[in-house]
mmCIF file of C-alpha atoms in Angstrom:
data_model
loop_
_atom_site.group_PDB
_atom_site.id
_atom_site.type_symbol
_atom_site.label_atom_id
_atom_site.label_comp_id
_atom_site.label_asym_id
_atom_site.label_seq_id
_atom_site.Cartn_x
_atom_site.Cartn_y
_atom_site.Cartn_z
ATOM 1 C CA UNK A 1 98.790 9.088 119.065
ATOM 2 C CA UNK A 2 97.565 12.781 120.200
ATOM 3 C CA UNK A 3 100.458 14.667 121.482
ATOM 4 C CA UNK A 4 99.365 16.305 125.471
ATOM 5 C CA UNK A 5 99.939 19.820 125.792
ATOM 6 C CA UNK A 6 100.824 21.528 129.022
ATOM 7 C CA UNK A 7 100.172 24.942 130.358
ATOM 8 C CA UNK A 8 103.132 27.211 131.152
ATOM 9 C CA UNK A 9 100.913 29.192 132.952
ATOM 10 C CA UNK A 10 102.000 29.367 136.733
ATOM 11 C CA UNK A 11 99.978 28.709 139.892
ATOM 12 C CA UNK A 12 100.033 32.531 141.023
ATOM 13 C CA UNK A 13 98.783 35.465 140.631
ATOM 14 C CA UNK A 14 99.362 37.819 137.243
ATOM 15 C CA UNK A 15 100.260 41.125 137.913
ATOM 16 C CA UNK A 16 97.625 42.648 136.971
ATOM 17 C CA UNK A 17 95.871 40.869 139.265
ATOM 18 C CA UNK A 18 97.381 41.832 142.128
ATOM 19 C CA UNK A 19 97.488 45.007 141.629
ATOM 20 C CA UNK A 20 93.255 44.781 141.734
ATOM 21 C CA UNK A 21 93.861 42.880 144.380
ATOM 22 C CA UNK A 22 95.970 45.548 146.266
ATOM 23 C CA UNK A 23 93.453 48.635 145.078
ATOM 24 C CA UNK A 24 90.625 46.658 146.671
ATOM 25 C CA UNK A 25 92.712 46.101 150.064
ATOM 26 C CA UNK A 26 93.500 50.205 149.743
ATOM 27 C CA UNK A 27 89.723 51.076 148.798
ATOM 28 C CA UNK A 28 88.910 49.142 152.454
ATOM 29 C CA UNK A 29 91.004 50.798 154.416
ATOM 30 C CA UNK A 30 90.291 53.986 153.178
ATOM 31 C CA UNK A 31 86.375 53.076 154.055
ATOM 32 C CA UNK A 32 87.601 51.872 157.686
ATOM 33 C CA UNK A 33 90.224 54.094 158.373
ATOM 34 C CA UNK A 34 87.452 56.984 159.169
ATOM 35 C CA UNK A 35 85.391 54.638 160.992
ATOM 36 C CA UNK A 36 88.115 53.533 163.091
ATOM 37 C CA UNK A 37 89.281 57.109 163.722
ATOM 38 C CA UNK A 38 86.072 58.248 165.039
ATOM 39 C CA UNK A 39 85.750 54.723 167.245
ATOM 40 C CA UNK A 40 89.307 56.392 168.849
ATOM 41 C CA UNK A 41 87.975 59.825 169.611
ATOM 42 C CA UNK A 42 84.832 58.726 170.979
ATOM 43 C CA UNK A 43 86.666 56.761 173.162
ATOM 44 C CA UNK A 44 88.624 59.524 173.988
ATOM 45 C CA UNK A 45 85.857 61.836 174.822
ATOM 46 C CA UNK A 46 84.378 59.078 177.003
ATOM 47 C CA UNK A 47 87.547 59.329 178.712
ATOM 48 C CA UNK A 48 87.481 62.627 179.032
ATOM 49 C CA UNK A 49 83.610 63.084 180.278
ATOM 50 C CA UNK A 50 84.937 60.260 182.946
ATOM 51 C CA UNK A 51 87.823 62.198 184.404
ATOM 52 C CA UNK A 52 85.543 65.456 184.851
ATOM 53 C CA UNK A 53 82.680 63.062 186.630
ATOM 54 C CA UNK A 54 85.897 61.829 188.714
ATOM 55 C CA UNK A 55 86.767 65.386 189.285
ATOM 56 C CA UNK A 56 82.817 66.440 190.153
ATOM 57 C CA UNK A 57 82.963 63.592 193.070
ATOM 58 C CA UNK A 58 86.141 64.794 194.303
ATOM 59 C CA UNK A 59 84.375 67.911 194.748
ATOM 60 C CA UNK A 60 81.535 67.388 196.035
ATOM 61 C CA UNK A 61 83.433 64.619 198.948
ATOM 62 C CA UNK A 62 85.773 68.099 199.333
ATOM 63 C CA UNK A 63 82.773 69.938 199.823
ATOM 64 C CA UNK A 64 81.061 67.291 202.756
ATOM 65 C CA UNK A 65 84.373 67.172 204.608
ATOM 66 C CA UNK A 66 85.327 71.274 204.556
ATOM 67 C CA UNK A 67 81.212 72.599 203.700
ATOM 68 C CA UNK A 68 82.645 74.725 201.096
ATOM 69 C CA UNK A 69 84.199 74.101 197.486
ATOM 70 C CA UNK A 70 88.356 74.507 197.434
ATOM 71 C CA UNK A 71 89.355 77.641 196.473
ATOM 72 C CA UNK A 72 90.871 78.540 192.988
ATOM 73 C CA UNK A 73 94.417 78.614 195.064
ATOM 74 C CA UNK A 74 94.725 80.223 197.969
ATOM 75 C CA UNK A 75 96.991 83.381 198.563
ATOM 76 C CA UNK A 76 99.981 82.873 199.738
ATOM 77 C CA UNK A 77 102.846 85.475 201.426
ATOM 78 C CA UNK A 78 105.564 84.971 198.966
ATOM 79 C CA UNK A 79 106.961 86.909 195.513
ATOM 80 C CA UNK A 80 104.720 86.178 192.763
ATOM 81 C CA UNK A 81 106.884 83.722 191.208
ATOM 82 C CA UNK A 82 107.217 81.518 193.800
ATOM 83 C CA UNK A 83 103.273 79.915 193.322
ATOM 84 C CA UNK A 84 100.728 79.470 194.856
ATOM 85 C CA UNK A 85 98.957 76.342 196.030
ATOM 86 C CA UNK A 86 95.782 76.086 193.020
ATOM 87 C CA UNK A 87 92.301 73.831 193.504
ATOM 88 C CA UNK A 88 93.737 70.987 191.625
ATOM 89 C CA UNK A 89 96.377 70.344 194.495
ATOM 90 C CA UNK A 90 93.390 70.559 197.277
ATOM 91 C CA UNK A 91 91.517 67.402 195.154
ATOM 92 C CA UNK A 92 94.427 65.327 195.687
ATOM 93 C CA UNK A 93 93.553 63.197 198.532
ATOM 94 C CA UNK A 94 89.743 62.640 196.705
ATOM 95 C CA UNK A 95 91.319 61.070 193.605
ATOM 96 C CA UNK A 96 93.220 58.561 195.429
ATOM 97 C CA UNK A 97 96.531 60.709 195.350
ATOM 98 C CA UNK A 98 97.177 61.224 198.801
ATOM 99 C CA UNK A 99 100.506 60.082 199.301
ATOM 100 C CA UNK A 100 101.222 62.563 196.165
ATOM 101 C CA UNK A 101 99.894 65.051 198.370
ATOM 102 C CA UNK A 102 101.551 63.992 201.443
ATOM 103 C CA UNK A 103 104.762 64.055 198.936
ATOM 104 C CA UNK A 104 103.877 67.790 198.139
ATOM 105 C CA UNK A 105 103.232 68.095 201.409
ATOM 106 C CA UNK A 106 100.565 70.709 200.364
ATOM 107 C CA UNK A 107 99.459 71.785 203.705
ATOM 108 C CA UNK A 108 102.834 72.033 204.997
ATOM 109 C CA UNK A 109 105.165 73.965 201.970
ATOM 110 C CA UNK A 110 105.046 76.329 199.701
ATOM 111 C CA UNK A 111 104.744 75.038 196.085
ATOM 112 C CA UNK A 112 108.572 76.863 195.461
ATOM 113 C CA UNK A 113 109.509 74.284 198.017
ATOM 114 C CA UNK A 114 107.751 71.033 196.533
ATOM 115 C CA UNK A 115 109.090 72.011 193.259
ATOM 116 C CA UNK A 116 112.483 72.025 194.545
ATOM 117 C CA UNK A 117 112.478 69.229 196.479
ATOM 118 C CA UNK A 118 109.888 66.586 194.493
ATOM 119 C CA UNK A 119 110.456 68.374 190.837
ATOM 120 C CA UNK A 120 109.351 64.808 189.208
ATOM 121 C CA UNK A 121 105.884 64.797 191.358
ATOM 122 C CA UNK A 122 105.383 68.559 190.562
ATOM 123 C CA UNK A 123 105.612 67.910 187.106
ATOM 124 C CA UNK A 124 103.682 64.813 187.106
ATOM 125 C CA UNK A 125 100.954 64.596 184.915
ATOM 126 C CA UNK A 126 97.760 62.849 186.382
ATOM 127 C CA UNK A 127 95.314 60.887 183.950
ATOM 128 C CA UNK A 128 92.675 62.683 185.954
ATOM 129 C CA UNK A 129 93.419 65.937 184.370
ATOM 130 C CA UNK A 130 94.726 64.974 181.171
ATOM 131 C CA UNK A 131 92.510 64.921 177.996
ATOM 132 C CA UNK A 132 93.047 61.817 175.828
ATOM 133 C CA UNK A 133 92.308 63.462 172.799
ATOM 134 C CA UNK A 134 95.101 66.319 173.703
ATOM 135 C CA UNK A 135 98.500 66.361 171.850
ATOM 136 C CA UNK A 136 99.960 69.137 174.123
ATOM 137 C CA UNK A 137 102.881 68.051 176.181
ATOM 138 C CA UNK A 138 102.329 66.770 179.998
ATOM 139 C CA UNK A 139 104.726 69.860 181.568
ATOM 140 C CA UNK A 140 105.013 73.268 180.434
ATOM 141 C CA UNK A 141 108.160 74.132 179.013
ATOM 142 C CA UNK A 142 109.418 77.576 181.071
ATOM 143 C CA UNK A 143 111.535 78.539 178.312
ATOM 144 C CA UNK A 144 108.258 79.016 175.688
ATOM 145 C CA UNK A 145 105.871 79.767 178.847
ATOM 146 C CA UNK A 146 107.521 81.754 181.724
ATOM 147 C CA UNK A 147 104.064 81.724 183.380
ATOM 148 C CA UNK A 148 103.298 78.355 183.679
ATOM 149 C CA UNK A 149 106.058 77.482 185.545
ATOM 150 C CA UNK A 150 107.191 78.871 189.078
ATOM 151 C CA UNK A 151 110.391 79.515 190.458
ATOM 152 C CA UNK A 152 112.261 76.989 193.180
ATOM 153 C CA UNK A 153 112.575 78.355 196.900
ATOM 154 C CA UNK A 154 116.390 78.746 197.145
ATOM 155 C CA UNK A 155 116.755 79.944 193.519
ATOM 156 C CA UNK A 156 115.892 81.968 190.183
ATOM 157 C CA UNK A 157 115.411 78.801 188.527
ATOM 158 C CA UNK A 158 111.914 78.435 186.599
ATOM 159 C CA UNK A 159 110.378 75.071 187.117
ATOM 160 C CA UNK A 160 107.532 73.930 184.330
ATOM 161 C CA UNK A 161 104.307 73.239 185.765
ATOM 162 C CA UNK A 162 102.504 69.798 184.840
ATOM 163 C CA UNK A 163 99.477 70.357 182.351
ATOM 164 C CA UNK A 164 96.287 70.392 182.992
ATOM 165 C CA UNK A 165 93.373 70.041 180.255
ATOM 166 C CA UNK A 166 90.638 71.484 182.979
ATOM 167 C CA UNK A 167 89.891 74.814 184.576
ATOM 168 C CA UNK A 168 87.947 76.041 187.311
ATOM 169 C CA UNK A 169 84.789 78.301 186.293
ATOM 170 C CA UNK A 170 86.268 81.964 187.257
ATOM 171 C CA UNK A 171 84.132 84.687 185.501
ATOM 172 C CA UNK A 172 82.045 86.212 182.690
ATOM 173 C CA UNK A 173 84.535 88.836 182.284
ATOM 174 C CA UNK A 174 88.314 88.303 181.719
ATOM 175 C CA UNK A 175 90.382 87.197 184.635
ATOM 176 C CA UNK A 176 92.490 90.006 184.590
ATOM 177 C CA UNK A 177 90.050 92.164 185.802
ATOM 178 C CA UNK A 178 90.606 93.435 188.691
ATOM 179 C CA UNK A 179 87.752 93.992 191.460
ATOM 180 C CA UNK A 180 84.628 95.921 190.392
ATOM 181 C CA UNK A 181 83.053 96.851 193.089
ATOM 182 C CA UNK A 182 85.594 97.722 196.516
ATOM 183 C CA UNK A 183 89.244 96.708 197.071
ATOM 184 C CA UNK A 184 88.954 93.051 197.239
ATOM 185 C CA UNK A 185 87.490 92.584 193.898
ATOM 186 C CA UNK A 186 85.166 90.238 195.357
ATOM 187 C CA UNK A 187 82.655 90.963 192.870
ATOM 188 C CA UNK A 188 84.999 90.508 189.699
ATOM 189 C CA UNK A 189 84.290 87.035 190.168
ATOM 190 C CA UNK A 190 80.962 85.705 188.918
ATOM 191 C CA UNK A 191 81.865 82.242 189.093
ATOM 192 C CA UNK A 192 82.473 79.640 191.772
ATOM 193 C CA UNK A 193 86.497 80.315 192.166
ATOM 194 C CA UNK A 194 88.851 83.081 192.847
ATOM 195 C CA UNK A 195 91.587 84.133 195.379
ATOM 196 C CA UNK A 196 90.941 82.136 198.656
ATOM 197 C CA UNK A 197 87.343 81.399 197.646
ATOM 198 C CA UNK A 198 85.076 79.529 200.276
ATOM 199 C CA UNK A 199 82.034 78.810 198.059
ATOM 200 C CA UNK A 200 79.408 76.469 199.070
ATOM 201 C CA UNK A 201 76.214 74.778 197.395
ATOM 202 C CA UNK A 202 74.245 77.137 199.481
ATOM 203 C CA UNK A 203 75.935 80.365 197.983
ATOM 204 C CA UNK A 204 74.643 79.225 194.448
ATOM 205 C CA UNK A 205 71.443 80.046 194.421
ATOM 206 C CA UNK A 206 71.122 79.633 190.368
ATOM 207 C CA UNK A 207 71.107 75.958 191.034
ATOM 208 C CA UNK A 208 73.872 72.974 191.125
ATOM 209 C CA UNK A 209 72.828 71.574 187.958
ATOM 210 C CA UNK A 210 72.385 75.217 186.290
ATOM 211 C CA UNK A 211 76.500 75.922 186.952
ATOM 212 C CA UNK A 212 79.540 75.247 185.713
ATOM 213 C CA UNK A 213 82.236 74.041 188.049
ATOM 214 C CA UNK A 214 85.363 72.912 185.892
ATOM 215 C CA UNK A 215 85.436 73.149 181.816
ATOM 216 C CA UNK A 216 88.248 71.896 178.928
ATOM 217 C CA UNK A 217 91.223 73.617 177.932
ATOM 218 C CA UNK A 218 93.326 72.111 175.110
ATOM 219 C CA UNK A 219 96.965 72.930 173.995
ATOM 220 C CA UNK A 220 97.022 74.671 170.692
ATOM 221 C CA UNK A 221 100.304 74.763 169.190
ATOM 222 C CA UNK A 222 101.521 76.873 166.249
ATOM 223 C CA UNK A 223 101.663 81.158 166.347
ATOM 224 C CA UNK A 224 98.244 81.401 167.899
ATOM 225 C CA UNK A 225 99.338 78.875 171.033
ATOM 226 C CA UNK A 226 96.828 78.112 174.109
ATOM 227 C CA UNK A 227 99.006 76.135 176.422
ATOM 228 C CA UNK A 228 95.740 75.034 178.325
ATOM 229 C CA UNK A 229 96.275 75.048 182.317
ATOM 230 C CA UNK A 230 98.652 74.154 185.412
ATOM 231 C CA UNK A 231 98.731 71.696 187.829
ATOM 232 C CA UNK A 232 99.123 72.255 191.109
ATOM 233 C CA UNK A 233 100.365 75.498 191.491
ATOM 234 C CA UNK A 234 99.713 78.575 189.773
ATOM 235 C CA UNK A 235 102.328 81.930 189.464
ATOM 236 C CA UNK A 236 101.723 85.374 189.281
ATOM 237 C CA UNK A 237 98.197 85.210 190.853
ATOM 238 C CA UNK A 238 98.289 87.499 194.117
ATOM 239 C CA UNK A 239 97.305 90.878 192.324
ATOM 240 C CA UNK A 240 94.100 92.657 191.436
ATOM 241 C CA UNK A 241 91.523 90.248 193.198
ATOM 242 C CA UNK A 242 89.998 87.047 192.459
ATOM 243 C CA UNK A 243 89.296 87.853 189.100
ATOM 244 C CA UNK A 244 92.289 89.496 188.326
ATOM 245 C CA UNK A 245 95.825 88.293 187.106
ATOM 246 C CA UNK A 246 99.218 89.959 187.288
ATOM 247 C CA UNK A 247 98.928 92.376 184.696
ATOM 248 C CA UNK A 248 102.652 93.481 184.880
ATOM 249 C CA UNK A 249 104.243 90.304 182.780
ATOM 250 C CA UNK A 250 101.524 90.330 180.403
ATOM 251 C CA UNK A 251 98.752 87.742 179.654
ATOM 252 C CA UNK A 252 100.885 84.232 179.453
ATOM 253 C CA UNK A 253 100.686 84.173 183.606
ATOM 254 C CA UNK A 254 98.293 84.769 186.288
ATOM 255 C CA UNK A 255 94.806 82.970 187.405
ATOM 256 C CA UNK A 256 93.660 82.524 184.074
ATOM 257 C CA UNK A 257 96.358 79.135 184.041
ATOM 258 C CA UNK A 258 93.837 77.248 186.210
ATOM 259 C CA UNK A 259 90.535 79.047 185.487
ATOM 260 C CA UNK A 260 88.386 80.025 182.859
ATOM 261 C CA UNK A 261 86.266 82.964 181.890
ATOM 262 C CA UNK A 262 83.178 82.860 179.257
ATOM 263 C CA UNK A 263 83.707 86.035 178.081
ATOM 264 C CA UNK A 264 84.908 84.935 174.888
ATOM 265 C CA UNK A 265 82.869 81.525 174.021
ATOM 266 C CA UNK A 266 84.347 78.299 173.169
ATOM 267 C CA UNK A 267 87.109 77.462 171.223
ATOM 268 C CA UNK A 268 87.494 81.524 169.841
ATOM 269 C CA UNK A 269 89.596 82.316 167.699
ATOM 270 C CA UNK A 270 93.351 83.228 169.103
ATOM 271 C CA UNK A 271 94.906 86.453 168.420
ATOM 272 C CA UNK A 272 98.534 85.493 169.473
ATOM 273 C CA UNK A 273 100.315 83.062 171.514
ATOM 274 C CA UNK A 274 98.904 83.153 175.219
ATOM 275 C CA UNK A 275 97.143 85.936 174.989
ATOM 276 C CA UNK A 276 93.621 87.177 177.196
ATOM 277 C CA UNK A 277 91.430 84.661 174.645
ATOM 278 C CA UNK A 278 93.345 81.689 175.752
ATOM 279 C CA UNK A 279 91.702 82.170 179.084
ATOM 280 C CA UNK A 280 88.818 80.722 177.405
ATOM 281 C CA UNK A 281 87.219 77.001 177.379
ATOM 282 C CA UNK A 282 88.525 75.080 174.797
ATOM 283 C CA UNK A 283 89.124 71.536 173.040
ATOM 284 C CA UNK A 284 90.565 69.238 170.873
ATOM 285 C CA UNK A 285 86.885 67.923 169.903
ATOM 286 C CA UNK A 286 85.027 68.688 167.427
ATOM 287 C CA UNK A 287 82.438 71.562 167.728
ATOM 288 C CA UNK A 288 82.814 71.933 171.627
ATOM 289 C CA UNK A 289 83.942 71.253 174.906
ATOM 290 C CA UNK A 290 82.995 69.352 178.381
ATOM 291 C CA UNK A 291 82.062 70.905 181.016
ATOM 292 C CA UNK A 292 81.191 69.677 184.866
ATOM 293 C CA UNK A 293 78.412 70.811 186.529
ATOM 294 C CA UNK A 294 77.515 71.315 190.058
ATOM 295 C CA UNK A 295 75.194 68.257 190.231
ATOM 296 C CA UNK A 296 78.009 66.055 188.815
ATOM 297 C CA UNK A 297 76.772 65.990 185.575
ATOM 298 C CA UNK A 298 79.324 66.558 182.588
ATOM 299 C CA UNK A 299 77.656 67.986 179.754
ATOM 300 C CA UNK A 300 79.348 68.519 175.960
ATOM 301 C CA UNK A 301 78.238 72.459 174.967
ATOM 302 C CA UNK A 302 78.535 73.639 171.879
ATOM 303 C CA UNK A 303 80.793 76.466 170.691
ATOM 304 C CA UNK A 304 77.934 78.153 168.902
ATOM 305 C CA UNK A 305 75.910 78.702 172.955
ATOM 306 C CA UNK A 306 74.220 81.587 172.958
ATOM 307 C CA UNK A 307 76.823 84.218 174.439
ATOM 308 C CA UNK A 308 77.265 87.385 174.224
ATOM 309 C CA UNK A 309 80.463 88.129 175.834
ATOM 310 C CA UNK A 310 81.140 90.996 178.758
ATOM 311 C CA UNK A 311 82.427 94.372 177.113
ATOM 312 C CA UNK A 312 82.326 96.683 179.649
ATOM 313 C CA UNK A 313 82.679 95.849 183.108
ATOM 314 C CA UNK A 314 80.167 95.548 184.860
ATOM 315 C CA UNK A 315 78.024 94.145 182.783
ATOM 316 C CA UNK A 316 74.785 91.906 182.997
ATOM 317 C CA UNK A 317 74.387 88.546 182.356
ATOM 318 C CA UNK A 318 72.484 88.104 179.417
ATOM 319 C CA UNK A 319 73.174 85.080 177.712
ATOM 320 C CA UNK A 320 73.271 81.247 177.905
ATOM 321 C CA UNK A 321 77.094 80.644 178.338
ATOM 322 C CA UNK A 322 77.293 83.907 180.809
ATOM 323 C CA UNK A 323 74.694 82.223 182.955
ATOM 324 C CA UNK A 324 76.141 78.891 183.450
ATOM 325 C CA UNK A 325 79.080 80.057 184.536
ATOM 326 C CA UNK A 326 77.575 82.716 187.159
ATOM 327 C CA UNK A 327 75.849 80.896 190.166
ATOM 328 C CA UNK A 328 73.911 84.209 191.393
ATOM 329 C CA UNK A 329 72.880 85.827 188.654
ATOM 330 C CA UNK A 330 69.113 84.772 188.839
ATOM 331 C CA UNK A 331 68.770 84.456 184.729
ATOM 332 C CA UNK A 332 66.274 81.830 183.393
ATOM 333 C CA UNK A 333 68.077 79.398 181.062
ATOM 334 C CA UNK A 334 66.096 77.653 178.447
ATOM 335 C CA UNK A 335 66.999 75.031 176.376
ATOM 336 C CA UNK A 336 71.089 74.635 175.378
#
């Protein structure tokens, strides 16, 4: 009678078995893992080209109710540090935040006196002007940047302004600028917004869908910061004309925290934390930025746009980028 053998061998797997088991699992996810990571961001960009078409409606429902586009802030008759009401406050009401701007009470207080009284709705971040694919924080701390934040009215006390990702187009030459042709400094300002600006559709004569109206700005952290824009409010602004910041505390305050300036491209290359380049266009996506047009349109343009950058003031308007953001300046743009 045969004897019947039995296997010892278990059920399971060996070990060397799963371990090919586990190396195929990793060799997946490292296949998906980039796929899946560029799913997010263009999701995120989608986002963000929706927020700036929310933005362009605002404006132009801003524009059919006042006939004119709101200013970048408009002056007001306090010390610098006290703010000043900026464009993004004005949209309020046309992004379905009016009883944030009834809470502000924007047409009745100074921002020094919202701040103090509603500091949680002044430092509010909206969704509307908040770049998904932006790591910055959502307020601006005033101990690392004095000039995004503005004092309360009773006090010394500096207040951090909420972030913004998005900019009003200012100039082809840098904000601080002051006037370059009389007092005012009305012409430092090639763009659609500066001190107390009333600009219509009918004063750009370049064409709607031949301007920019708003643009990115992302938070870059590290020794070479950009701490993108302010909401709101804006400090420092009330010196030099519409193109011009307060050139007294330096570069990290002033206009260029809720406009932009082409002078220096997209996404250049910082030179220190704050300083004039980070009143540039900039973003956290790769190889450019969005930008909203007067039409409505939001268009993605590429850091490598023809530009050649203002040196001297004045200067002409010569290139791609410089065009786009000037609505008078007459030049032909081809393709870009």
């Amino acid at each position: 009678m045969s004897e019947r053998r039995t296997s010892n061998r278990s059920a399971g797997f060996t070990l060397i078995e799963l371990l090919v088991v586990i190396a195929i699992i990793a060799i997946l996810i490292a296949l998906l893992l980039p796929a899946v990571q560029q799913a997010r961001e263009a999701a995120r960009r989608t986002q963000c080209r929706n927020n700036l078409k929310q933005l362009g409606i605002a404006m132009h429902n801003y524009h059919d109710t006042y006939n004119t586009l709101p200013p970048a802030y408009v002056q007001a008759t306090v010390a610098d540090n006290k703010g000043h009401w900026a464009w993004s406050a004005f949209l309020l009401p046309y992004i379905d935040q009016t009883p944030l701007f009834n809470t502000l009470n924007v047409n009745g207080q100074l921002p020094s006196a919202a701040i103090q009284a509603n500091l949680g709705a002044m430092q509010n971040q909206l969704a509307a002007f908040d770049c998904p694919s932006d790591n910055g924080p959502r307020v601006h701390d005033p101990a690392l940047d004095p000039g995004y934040a503005i004092e309360d009215a009773t006090t010394t006390t500096n207040r951090g302004l909420a972030l913004s990702n998005y900019v009003a187009s200012n100039s082809t030459s840098a904000p601080r600028q002051a006037g370059r042709a009389g007092t005012d400094g009305t012409q430092g300002a090639t763009g659609a917004f500066f001190r107390n600006s009333r600009t219509n559709f009918s004063n750009i004569t370049d064409g709607s869908s031949n301007t920019i109206l708003v643009g990115e700005r992302a938070w870059l952290s590290g020794a070479q910061r950009m701490s993108a824009g302010t909401l709101y409010a804006v400090r420092d602004a009330n010196a030099g004309g519409p193109a011009a910041q307060d050139v007294n505390p330096g570069w990290n305050q002033g206009i260029m925290t809720i406009v932009g300036t082409s002078k220096w491209g997209i996404n250049p290359v910082l030179t220190g934390p704050n300083t004039e380049t980070s009143a540039s266009y900039s973003s956290q996506h790769t190889g450019g930025a969005h930008f909203l047009m007067g039409d409505g349109a939001v268009k993605f343009l590429s850091q490598n746009i023809f530009n050649i950058g203002e040196t001297v003031a004045p200067a002409p308007i010569n290139s791609t980028f410089e065009a786009l953001v000037g609505i008078a300046d007459g030049f032909v743009i081809g393709d870009y």
